[in-house]
mmCIF file of C-alpha atoms and ligand atoms in Angstrom:
data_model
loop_
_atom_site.group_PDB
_atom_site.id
_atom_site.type_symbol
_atom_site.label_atom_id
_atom_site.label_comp_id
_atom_site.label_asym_id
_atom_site.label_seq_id
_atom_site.Cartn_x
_atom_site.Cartn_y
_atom_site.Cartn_z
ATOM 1 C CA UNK A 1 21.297 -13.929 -3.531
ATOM 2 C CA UNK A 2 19.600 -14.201 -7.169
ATOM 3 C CA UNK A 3 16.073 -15.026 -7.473
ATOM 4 C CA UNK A 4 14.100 -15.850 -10.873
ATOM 5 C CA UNK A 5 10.169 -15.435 -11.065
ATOM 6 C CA UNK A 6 7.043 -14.773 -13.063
ATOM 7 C CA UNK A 7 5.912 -12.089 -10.595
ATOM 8 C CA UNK A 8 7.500 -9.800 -8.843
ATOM 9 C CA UNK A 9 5.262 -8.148 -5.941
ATOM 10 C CA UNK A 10 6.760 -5.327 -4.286
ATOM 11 C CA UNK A 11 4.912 -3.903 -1.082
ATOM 12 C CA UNK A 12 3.038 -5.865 1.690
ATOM 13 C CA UNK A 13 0.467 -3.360 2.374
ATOM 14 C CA UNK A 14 -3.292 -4.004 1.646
ATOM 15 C CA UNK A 15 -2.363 -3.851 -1.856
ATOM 16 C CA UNK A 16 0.849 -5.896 -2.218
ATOM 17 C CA UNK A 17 -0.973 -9.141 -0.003
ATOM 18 C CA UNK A 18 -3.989 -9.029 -2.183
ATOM 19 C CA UNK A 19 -1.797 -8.980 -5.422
ATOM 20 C CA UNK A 20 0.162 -11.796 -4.049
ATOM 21 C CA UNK A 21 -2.790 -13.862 -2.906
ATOM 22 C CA UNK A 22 -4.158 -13.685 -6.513
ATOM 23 C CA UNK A 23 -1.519 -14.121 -8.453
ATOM 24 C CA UNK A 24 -0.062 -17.337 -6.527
ATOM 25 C CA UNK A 25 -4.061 -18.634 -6.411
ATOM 26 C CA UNK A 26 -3.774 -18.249 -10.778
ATOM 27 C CA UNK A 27 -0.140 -20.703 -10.467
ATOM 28 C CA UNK A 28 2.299 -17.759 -10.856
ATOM 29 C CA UNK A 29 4.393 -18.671 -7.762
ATOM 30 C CA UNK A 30 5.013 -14.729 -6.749
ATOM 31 C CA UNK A 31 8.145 -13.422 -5.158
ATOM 32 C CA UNK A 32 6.971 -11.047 -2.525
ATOM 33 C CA UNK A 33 9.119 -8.347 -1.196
ATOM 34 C CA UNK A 34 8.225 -6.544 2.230
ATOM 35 C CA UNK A 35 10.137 -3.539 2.627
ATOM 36 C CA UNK A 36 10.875 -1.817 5.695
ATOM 37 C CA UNK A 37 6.890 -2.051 7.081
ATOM 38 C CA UNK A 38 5.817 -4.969 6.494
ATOM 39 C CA UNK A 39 1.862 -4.865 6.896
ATOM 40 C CA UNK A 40 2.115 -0.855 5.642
ATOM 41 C CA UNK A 41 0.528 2.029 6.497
ATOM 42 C CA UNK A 42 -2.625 0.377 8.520
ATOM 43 C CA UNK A 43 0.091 -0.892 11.468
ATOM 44 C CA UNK A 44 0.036 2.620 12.428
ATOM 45 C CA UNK A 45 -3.475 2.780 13.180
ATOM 46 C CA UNK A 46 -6.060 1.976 15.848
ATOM 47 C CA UNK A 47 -9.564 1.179 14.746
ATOM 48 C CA UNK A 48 -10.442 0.216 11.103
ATOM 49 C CA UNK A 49 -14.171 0.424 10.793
ATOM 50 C CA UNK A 50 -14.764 0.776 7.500
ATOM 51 C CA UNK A 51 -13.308 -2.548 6.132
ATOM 52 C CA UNK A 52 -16.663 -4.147 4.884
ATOM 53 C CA UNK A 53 -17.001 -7.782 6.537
ATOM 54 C CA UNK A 54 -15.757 -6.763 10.362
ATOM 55 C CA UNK A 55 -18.723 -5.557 12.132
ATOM 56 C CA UNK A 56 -17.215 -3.105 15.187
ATOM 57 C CA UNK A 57 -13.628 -3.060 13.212
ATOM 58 C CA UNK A 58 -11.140 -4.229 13.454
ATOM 59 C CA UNK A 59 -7.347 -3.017 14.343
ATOM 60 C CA UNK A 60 -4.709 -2.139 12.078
ATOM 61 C CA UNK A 61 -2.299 -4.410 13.008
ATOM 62 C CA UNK A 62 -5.121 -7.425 13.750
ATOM 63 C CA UNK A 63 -6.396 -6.928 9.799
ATOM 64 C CA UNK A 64 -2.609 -6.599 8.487
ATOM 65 C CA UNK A 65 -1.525 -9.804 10.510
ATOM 66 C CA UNK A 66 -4.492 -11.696 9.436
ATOM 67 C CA UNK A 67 -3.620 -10.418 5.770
ATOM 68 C CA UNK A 68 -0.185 -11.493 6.174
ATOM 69 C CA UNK A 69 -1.399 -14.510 7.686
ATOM 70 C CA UNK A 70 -3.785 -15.623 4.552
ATOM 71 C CA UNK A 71 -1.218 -14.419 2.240
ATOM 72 C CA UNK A 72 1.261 -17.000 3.687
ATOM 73 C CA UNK A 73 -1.592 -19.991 3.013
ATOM 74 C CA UNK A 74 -0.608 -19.282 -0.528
ATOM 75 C CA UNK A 75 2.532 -17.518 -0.755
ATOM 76 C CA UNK A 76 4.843 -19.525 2.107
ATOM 77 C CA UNK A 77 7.999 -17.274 2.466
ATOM 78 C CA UNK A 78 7.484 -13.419 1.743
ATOM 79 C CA UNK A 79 11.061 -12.026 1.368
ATOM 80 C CA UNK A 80 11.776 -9.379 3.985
ATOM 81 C CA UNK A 81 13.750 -6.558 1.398
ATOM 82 C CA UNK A 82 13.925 -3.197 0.298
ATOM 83 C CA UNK A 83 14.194 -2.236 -3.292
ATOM 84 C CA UNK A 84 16.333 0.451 -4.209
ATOM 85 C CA UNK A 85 16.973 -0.012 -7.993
ATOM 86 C CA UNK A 86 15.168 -1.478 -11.141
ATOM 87 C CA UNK A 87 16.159 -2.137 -14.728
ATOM 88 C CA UNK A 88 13.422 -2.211 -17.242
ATOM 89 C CA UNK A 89 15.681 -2.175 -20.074
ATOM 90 C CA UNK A 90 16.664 -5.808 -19.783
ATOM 91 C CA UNK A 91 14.547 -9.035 -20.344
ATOM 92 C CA UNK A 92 13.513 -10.241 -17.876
ATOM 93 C CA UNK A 93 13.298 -7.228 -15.463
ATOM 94 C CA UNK A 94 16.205 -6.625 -12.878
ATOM 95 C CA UNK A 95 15.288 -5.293 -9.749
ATOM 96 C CA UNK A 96 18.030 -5.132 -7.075
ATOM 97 C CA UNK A 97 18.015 -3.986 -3.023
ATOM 98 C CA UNK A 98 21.371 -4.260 -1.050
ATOM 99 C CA UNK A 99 21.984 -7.566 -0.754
ATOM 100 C CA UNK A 100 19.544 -9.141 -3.709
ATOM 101 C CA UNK A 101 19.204 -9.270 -6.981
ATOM 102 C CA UNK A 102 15.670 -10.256 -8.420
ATOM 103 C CA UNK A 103 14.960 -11.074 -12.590
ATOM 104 C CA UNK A 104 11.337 -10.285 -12.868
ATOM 105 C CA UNK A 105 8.958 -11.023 -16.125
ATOM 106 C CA UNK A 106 6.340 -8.888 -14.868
ATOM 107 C CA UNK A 107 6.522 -6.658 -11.574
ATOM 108 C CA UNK A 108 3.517 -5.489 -9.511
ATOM 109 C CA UNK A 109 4.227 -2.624 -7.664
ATOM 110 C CA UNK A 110 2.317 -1.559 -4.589
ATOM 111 C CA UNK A 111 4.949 0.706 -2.264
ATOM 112 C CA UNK A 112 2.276 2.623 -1.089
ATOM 113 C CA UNK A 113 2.939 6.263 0.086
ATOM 114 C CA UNK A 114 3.491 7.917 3.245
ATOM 115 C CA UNK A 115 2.072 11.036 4.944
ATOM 116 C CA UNK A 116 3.312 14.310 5.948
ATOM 117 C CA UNK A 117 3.786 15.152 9.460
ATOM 118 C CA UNK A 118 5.389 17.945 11.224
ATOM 119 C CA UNK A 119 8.425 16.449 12.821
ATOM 120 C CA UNK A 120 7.445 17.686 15.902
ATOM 121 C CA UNK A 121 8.767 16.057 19.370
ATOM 122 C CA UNK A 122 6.389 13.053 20.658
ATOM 123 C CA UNK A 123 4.994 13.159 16.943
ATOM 124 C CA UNK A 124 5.390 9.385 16.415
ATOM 125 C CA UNK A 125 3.552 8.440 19.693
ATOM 126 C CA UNK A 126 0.725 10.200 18.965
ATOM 127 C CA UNK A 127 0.266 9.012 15.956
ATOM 128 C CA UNK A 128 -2.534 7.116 15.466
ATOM 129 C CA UNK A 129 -4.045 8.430 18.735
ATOM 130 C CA UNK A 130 -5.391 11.559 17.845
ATOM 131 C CA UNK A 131 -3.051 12.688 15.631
ATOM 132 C CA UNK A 132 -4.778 11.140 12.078
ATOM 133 C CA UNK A 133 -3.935 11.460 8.779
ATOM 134 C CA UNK A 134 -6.602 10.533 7.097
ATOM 135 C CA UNK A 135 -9.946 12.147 7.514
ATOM 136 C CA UNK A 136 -12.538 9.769 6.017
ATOM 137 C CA UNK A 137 -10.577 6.695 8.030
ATOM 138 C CA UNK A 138 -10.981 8.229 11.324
ATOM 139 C CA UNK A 139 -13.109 11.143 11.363
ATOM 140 C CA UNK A 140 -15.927 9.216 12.784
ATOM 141 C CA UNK A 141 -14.432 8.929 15.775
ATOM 142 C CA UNK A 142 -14.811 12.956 16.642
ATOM 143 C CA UNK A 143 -18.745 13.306 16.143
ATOM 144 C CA UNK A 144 -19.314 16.359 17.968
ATOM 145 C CA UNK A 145 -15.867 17.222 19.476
ATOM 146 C CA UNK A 146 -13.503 20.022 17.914
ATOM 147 C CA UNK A 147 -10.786 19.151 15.724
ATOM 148 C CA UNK A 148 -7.978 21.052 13.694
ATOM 149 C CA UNK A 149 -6.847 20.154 10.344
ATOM 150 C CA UNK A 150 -3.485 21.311 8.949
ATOM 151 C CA UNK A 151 -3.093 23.152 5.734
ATOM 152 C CA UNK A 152 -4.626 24.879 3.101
ATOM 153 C CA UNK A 153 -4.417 22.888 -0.029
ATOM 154 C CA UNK A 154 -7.314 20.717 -1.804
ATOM 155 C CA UNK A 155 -7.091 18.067 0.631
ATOM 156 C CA UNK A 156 -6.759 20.273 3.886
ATOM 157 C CA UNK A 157 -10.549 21.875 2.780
ATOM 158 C CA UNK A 158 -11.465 18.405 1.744
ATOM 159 C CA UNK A 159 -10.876 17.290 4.685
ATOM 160 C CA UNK A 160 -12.029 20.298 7.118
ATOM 161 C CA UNK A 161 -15.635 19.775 5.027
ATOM 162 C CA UNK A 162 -15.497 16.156 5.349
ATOM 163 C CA UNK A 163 -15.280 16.748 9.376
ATOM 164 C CA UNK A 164 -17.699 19.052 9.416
ATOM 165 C CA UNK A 165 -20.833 16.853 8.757
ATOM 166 C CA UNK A 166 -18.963 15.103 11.837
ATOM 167 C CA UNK A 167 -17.236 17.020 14.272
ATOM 168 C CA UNK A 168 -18.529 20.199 16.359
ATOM 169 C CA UNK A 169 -16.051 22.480 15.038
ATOM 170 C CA UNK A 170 -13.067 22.655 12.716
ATOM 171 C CA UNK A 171 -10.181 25.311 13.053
ATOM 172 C CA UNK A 172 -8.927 24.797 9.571
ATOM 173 C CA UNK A 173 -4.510 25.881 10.791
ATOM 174 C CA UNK A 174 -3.101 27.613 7.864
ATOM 175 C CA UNK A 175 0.393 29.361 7.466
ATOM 176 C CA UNK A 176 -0.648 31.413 5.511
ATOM 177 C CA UNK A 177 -3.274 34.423 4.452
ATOM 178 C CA UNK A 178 -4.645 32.679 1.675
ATOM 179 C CA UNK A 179 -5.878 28.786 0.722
ATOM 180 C CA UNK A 180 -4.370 26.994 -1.998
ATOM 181 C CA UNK A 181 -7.420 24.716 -2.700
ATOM 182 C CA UNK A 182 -9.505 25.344 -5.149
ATOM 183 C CA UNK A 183 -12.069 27.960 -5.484
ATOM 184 C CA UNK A 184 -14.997 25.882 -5.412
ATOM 185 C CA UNK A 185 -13.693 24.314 -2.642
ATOM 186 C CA UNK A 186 -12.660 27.930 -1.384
ATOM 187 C CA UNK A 187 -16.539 28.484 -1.564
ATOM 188 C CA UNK A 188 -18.084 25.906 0.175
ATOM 189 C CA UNK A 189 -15.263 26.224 3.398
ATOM 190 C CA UNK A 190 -16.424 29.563 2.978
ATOM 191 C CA UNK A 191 -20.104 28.712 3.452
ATOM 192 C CA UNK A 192 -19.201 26.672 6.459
ATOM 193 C CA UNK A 193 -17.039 29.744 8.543
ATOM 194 C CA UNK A 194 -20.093 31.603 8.059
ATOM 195 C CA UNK A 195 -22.193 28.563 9.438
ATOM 196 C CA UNK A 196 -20.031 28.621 12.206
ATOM 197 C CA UNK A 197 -18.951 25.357 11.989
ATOM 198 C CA UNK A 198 -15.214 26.146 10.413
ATOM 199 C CA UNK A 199 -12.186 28.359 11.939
ATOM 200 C CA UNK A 200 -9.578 29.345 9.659
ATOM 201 C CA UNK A 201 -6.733 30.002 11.518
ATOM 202 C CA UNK A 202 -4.534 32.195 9.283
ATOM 203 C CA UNK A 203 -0.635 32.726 9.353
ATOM 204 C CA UNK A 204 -0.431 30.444 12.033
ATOM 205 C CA UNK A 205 1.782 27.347 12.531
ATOM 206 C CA UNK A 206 2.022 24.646 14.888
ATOM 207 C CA UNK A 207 4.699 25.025 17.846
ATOM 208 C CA UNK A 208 4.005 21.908 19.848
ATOM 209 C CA UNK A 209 1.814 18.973 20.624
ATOM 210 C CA UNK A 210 -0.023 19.199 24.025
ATOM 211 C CA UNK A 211 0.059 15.809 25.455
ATOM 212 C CA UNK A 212 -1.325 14.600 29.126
ATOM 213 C CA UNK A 213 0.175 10.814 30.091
ATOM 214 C CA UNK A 214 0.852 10.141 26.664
ATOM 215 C CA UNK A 215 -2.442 11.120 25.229
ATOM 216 C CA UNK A 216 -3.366 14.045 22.405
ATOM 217 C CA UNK A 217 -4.985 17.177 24.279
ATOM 218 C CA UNK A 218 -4.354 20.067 21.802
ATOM 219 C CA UNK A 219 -2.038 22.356 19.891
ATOM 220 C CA UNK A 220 0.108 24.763 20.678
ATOM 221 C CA UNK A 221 -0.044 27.580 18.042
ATOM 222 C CA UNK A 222 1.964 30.328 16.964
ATOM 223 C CA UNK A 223 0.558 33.081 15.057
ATOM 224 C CA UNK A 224 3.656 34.271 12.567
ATOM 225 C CA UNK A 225 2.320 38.050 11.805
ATOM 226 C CA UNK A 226 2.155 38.869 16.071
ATOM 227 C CA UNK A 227 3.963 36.239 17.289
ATOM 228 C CA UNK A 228 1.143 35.619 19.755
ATOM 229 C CA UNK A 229 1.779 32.187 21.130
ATOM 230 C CA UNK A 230 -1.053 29.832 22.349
ATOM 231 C CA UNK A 231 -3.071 26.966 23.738
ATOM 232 C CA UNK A 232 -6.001 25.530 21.564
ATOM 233 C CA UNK A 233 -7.220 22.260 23.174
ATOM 234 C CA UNK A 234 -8.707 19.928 20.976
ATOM 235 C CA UNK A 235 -10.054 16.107 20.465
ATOM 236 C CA UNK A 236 -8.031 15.757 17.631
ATOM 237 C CA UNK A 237 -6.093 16.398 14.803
ATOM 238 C CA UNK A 238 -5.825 15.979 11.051
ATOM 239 C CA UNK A 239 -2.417 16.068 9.108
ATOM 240 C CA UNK A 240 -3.783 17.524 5.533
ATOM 241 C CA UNK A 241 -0.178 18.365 4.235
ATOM 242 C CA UNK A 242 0.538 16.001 1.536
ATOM 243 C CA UNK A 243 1.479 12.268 0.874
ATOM 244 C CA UNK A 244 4.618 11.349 -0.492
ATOM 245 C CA UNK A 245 4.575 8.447 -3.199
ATOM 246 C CA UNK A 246 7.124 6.002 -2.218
ATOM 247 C CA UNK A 247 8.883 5.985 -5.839
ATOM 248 C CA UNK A 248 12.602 7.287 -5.065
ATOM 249 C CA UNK A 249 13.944 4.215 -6.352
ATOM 250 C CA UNK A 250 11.326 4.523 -9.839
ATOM 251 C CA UNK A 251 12.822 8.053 -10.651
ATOM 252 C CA UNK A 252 13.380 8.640 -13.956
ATOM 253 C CA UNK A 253 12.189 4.957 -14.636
ATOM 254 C CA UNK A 254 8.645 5.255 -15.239
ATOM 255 C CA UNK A 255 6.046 7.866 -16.348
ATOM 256 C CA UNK A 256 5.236 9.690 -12.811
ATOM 257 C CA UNK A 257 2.575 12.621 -11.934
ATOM 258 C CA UNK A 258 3.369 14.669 -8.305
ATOM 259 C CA UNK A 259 5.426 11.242 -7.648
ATOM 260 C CA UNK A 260 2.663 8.760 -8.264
ATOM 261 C CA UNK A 261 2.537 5.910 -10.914
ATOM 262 C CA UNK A 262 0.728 6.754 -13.925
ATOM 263 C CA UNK A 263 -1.365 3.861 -14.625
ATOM 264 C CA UNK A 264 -3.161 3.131 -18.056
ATOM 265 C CA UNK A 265 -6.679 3.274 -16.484
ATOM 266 C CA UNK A 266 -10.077 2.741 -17.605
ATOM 267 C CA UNK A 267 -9.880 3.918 -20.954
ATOM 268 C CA UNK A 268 -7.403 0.303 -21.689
ATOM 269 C CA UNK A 269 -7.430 -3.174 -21.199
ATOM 270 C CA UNK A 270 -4.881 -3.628 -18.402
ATOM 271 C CA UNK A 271 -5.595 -0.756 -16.132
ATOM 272 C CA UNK A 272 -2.857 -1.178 -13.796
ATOM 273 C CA UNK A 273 -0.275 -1.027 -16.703
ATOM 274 C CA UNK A 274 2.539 1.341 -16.385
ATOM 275 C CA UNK A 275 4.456 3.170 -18.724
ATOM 276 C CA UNK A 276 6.624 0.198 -19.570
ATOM 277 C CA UNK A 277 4.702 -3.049 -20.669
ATOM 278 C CA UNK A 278 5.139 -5.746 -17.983
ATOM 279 C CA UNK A 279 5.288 -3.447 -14.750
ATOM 280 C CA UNK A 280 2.372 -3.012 -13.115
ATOM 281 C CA UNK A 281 1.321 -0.541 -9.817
ATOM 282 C CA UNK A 282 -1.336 -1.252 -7.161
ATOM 283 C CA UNK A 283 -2.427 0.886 -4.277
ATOM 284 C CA UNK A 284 -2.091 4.120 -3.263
ATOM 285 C CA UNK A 285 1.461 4.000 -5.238
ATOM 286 C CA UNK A 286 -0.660 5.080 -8.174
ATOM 287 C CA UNK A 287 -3.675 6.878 -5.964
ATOM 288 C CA UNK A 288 -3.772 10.394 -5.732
ATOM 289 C CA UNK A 289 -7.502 10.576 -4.807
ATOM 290 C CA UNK A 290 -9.058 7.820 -2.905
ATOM 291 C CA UNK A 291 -5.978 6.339 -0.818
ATOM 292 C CA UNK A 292 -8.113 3.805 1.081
ATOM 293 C CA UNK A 293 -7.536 0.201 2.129
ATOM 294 C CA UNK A 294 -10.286 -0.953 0.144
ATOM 295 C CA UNK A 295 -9.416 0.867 -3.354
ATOM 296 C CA UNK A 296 -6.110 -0.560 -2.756
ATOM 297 C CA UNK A 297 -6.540 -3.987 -1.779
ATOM 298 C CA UNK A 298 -9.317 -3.737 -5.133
ATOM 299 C CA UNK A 299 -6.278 -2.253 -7.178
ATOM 300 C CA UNK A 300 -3.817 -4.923 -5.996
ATOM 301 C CA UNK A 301 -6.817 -7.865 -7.272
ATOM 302 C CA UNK A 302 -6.628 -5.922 -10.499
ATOM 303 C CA UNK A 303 -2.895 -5.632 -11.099
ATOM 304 C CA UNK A 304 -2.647 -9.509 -10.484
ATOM 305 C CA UNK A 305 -4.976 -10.224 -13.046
ATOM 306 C CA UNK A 306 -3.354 -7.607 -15.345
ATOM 307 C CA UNK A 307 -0.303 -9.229 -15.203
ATOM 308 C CA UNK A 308 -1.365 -12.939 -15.315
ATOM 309 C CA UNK A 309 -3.092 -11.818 -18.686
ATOM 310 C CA UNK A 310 -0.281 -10.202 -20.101
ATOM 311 C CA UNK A 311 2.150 -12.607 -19.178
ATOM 312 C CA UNK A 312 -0.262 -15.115 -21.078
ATOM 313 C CA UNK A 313 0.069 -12.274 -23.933
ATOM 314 C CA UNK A 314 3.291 -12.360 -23.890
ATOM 315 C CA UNK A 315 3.980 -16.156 -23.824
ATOM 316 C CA UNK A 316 6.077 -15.153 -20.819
HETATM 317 C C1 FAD B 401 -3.094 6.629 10.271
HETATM 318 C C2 FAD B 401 -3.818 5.995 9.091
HETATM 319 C C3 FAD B 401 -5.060 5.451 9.291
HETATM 320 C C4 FAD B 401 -5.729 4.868 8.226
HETATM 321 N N1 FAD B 401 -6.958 4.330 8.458
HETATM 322 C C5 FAD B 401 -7.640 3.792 7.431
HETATM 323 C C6 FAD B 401 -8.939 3.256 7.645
HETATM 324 O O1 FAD B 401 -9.468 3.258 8.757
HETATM 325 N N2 FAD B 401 -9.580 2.755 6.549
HETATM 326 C C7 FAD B 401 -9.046 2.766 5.294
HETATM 327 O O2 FAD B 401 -9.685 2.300 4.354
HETATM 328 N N3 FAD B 401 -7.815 3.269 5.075
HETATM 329 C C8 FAD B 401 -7.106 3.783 6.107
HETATM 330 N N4 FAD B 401 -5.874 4.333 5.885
HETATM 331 C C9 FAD B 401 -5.332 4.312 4.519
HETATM 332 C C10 FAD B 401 -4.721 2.931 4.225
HETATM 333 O O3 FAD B 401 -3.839 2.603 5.264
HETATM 334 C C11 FAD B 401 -3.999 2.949 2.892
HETATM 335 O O4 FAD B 401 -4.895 3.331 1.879
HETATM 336 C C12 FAD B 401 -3.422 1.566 2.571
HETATM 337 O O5 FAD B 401 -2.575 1.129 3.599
HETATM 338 C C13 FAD B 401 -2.647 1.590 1.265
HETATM 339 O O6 FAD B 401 -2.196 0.309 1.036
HETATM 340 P P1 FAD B 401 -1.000 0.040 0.023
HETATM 341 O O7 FAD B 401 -0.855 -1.437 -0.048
HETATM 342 O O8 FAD B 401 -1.220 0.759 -1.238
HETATM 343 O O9 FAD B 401 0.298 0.700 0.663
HETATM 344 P P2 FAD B 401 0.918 0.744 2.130
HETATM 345 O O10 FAD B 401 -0.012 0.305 3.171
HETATM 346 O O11 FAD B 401 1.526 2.094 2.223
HETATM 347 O O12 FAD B 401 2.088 -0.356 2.055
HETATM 348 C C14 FAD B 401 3.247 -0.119 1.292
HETATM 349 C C15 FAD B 401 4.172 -1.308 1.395
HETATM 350 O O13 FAD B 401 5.264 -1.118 0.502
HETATM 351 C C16 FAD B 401 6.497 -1.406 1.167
HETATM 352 N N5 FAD B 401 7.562 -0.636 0.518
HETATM 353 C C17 FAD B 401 7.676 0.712 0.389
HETATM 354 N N6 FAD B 401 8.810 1.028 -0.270
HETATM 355 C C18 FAD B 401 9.429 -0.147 -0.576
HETATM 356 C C19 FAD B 401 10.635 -0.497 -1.250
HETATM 357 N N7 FAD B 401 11.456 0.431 -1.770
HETATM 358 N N8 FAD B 401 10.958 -1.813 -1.354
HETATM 359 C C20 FAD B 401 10.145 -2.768 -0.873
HETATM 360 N N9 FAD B 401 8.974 -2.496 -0.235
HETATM 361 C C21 FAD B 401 8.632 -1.205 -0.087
HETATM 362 C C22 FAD B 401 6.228 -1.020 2.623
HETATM 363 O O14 FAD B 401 7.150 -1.694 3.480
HETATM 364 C C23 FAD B 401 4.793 -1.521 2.782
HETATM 365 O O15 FAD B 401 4.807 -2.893 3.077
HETATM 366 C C24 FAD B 401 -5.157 4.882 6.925
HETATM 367 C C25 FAD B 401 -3.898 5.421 6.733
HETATM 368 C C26 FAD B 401 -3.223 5.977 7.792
HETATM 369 C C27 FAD B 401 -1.839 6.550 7.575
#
């Protein structure tokens, strides 16, 4: 099928809903896409405590559902798709999945990106029960229990420091002999090992999830140098091995840094503004840093109102 509109939304994560809900609220009449998870990354996730305006939390699922729910008041079908191409060399856009073909005059996208795991067996049952991805979402939940975080760049140390104004202790499972974070982050890891409140693990990887009826109890660990093969039981642990931007299909089609959108930011008018006038990015799609449903739902607002004003611009 062919579809015409003003606004093309792309994503129904946190960002992608509260893009559409703005944008249909200023009379643009969005076209919303879903891709493959519709509701995004917070499906996979238990308690959400730190979305402001839900004393005790809220679940994943609950929030997305109600987001989906509000989005609908305003927005009455969102098209359930996945986008594989885009053509921003033609006027108006052309953005195509399998089976559709949509002609866009502005696009936001908000694709969100998805985190690293291990591919180990039982991975994807665990997930979200004890197995966590994101430190500042759920560390609160391990105050005063060990935990283990996984890897050794910036945002493995981030995270083992983040935990450890939370958690008892933190083995910190690295590969290998050295960190790849940097130094000043180096330093203040260092200044927690010597508290006592951080292991490093070094040269070791992890063989195996220990699970009891379905629920996390630990790591099985392999240490590469001796082969020395382990038990460490634990409350928890923290995936800290990257993020990939979901931008396959954007390749070669936009500026990109480490596979995230490169926005215009602060220093311009229209901050969600991509490299080509008219296509916009919300969300942790352009969000190396913070990555939180907050910032992203926030972005999404702004990329709506981005996009209303330069369609207006634009006499679009
Ligand atoms: C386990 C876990 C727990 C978390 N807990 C919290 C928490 O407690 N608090 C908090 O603030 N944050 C939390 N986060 C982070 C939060 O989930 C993200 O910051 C937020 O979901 C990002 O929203 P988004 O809209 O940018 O993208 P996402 O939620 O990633 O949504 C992306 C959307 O894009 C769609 N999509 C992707 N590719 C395509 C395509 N090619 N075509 C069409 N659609 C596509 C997907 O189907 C999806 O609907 C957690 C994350 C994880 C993984």
């Amino acid at each position: 099928m062919s579809f015409y509109t003003k606004v093309l939304i792309i994503g129904t994560g946190l960002a992608g809903y509260t893009a559409a809900i703005y944008a249909a609220r200023s009379g643009l009449s969005p076209i919303v896409v879903s891709g493959l998870e519709v509701g995004g990354q917070l499906m996979n996730t238990s308690d959400v405590e730190n979305w402001p305006g839900e004393p005790g939390g809220i679940i994943g699922p609950e929030l997305m559902l109600r987001m989906d729910n509000h989005t609908k008041e305003f927005v009455p079908e969102i098209i359930n798709d996945y986008i594989v191409s885009v053509d921003f060399n033609v006027t108006p856009f052309l953005v195509s999945s399998e089976k559709n073909k949509y002609q866009a005059e502005s696009i936001i996208i908000a694709t969100g990106s998805t985190a690293r795991y291990l591919n180990l067996p039982a991975e994807n049952n665990l997930r979200g029960k004890r197995l966590s991805a994101c430190a500042t979402c759920d560390g609160f939940f391990y105050k005063g229990q060990d935990v283990a975080v996984i890897g050794g760049g910036n945002t493995a140390v981030g995270e083992a420091l983040y935990l450890s104004n939370i958690a008892r202790r933190i083995f910190l499972i690295h590969r290998r002999d050295e960190l790849r974070a940097e130094k000043i982050l180096q330093d203040r890891l260092m200044a927690k090992v010597k508290e006592g409140k951080v292991d490093i693990l070094w040269n070791t990887e992890v063989k195996a999830y220990i699970e009891y009826q379905g629920k996390f109890k630990g790591l099985t660990l392999i240490n590469k140098i001796d082969g020395f093969l382990y038990d460490l039981p634990i409350g928890g642990c923290f995936m800290a091995i990257g993020h990939t931007p979901n931008t396959a299909f954007l390749q070669n089609k936009l500026k990109l840094k480490e596979g995230y959108i490169v926005v215009n930011g602060k220093s311009q008018t229209l901050e969600t503004m991509t490299s080509t006038s008219g296509v916009f990015a919300a969300g942790d799609v352009a969000d190396s840093r913070y990555r939180q449903a907050i910032t992203s739902a926030g972005s999404g607002c702004m990329a709506a109102l981005d996009a209303e004003k330069w369609l207006q611009l634009n006499n679009r």
